[in-house]
PDB file of C-alpha atoms in Angstrom:
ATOM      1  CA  UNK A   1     -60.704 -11.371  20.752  1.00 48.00           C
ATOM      2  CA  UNK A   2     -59.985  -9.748  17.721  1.00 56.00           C
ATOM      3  CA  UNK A   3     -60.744  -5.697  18.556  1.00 72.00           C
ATOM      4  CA  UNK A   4     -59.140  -4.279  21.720  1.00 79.00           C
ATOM      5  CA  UNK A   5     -61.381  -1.818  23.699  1.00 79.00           C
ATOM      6  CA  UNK A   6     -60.577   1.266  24.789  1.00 79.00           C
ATOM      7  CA  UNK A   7     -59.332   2.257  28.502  1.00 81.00           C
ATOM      8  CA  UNK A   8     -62.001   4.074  30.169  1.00 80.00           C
ATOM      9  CA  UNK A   9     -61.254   6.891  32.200  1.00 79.00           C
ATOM     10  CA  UNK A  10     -59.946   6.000  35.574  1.00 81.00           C
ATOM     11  CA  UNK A  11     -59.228   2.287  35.121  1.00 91.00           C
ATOM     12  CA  UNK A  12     -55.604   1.995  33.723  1.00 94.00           C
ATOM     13  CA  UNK A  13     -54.506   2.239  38.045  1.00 95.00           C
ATOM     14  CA  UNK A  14     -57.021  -0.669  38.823  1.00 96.00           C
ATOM     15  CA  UNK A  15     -55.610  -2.288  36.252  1.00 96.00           C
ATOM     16  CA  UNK A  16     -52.046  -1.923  37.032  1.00 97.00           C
ATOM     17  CA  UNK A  17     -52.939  -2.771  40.698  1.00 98.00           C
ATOM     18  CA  UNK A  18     -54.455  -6.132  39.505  1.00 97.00           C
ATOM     19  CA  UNK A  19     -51.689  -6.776  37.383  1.00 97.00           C
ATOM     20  CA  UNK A  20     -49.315  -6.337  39.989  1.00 98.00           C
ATOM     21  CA  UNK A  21     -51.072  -8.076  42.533  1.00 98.00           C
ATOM     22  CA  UNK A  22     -50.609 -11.470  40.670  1.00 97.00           C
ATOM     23  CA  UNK A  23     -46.741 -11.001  40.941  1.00 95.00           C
ATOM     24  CA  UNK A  24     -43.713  -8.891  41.221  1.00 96.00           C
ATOM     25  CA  UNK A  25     -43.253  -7.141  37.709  1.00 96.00           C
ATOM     26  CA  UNK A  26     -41.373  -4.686  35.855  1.00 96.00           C
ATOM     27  CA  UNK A  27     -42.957  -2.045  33.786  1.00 94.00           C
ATOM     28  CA  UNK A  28     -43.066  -3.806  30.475  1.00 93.00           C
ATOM     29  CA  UNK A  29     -43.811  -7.042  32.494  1.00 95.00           C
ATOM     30  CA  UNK A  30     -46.717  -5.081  33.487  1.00 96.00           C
ATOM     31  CA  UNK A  31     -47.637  -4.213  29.724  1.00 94.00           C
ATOM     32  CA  UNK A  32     -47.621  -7.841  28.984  1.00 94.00           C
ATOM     33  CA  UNK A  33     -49.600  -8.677  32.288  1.00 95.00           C
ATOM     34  CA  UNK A  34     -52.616  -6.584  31.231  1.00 95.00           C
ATOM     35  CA  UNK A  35     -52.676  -8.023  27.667  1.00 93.00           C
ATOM     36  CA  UNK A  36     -52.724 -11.505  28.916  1.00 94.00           C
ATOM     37  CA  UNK A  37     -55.267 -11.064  31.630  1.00 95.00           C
ATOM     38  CA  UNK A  38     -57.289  -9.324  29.111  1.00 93.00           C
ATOM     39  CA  UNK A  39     -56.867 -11.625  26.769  1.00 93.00           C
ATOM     40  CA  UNK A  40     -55.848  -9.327  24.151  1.00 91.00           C
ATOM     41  CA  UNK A  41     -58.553  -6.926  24.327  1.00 91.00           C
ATOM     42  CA  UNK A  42     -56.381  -4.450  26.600  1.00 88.00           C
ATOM     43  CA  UNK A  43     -53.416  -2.851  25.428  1.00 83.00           C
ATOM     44  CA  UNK A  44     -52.038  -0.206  27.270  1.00 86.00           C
ATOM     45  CA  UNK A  45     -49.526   2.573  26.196  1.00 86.00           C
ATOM     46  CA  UNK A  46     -45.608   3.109  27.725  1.00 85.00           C
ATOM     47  CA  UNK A  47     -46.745   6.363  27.599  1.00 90.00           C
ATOM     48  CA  UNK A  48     -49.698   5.848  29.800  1.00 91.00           C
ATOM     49  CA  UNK A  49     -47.956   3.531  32.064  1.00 94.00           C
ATOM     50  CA  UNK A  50     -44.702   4.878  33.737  1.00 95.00           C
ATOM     51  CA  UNK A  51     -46.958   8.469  35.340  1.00 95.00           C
ATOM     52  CA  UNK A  52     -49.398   6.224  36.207  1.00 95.00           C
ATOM     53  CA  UNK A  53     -46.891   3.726  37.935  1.00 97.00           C
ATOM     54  CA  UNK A  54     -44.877   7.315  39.438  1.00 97.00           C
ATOM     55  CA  UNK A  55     -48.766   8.073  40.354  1.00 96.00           C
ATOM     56  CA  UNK A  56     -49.556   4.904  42.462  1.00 97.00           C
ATOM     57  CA  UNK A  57     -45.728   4.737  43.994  1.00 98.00           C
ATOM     58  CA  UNK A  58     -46.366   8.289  45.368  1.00 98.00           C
ATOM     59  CA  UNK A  59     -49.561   7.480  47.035  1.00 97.00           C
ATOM     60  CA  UNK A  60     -47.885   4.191  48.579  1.00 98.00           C
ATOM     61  CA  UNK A  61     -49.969   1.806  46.732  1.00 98.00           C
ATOM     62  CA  UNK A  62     -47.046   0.061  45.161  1.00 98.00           C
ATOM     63  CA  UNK A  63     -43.467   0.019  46.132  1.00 98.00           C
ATOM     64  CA  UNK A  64     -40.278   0.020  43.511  1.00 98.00           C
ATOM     65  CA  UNK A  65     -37.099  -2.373  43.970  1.00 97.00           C
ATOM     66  CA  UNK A  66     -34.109  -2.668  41.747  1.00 97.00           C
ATOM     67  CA  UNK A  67     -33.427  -6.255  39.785  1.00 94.00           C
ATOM     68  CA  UNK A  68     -32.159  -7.831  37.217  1.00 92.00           C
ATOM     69  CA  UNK A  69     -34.756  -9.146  34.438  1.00 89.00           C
ATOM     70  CA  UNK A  70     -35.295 -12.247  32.153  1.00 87.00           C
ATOM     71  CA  UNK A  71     -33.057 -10.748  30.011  1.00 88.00           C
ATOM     72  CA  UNK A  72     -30.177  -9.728  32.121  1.00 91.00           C
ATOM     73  CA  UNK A  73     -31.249  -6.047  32.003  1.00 91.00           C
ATOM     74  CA  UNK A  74     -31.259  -3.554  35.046  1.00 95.00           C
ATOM     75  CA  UNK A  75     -35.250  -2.884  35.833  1.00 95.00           C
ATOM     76  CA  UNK A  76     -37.518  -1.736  38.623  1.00 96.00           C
ATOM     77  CA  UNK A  77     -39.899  -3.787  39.732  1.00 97.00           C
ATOM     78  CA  UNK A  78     -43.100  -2.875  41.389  1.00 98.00           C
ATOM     79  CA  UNK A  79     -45.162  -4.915  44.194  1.00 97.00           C
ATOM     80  CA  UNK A  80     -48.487  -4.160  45.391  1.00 97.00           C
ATOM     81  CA  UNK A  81     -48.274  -2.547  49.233  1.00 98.00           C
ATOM     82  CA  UNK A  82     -51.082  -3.595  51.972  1.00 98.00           C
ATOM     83  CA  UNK A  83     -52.445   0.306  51.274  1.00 98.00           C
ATOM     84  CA  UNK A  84     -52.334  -0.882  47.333  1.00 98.00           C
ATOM     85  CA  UNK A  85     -54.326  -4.309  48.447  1.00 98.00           C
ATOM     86  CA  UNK A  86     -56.730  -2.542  50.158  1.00 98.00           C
ATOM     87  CA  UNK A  87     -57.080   0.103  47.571  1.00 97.00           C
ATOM     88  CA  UNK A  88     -57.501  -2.912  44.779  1.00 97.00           C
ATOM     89  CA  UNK A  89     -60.036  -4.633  47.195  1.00 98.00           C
ATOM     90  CA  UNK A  90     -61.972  -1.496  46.935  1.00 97.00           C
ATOM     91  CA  UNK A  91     -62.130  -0.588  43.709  1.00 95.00           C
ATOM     92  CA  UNK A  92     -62.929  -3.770  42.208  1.00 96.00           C
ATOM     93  CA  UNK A  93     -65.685  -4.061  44.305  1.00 97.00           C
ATOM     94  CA  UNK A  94     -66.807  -0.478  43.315  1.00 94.00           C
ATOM     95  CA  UNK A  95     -66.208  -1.852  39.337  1.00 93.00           C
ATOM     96  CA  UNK A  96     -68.569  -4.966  40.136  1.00 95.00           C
ATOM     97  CA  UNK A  97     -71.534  -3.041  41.659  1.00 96.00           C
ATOM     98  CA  UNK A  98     -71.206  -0.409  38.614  1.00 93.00           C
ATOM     99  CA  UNK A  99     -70.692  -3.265  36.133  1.00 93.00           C
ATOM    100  CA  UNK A 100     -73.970  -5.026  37.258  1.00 96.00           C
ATOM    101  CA  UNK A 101     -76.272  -1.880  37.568  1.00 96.00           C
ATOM    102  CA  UNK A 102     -75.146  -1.591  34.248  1.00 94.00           C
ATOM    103  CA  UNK A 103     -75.790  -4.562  32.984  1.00 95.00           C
ATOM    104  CA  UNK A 104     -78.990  -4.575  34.911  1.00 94.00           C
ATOM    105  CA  UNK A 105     -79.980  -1.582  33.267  1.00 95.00           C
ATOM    106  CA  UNK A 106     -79.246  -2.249  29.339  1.00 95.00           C
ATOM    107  CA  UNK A 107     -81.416  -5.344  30.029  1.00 94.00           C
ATOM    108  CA  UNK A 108     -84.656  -3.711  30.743  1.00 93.00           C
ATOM    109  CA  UNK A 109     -87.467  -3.689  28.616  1.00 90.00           C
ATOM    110  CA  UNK A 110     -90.297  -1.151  28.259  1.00 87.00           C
ATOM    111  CA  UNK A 111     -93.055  -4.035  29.062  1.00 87.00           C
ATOM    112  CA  UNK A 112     -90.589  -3.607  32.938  1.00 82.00           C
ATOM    113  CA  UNK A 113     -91.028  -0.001  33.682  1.00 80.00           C
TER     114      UNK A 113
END
């Protein structure tokens, strides 16, 4: 994909939850996660990413532990917690229903109303 789309409001914690939910990851892991599983089109800011990781910690939806990284550096990882599970469960199910009314919608043609 050769333009990346813009973050709508709200999604960057769904995203971070599915991005964690495929494994354990530090924050720039995380960065990269989101590209790949967007295949490009995603790209999210450091800026953006480390209140909305503080964010999702606070409410329990992921949990933080200390390791070493691929490069030998200190870094905190983050995993998914069965309140962040449940909370991704949800919302992607939420995103489907609003992504097919949607779709159902921009499909209609006057000869249907």
């Amino acid at each position: 994909m050769d333009k990346q789309a813009q973050i709508l409001p709200g999604t960057l914690d769904l995203l971070i939850l599915k991005a964690v939910s495929l494994g354990r990851l530090h924050g720039y892991g995380i960065l990269l996660q989101i590209g790949q599983i967007s295949r490009g089109a995603l790209a999210i800011e450091q800026g953006a990413l480390y209140p909305a990781l503080f964010r999702l910690v606070r409410q329990g939806l992921l949990k933080t532990e200390w390791g070493i990284s691929e490069n030998k550096h200190k870094a905190k990882y983050y995993e998914l917690t069965p309140a962040g599970r449940k909370r991704l469960r949800e919302e992607t199910e939420g995103w489907n229903r609003l992504v097919a009314a949607i779709g159902t919608a921009l499909k209609t043609e006057t000869s249907e109303l």
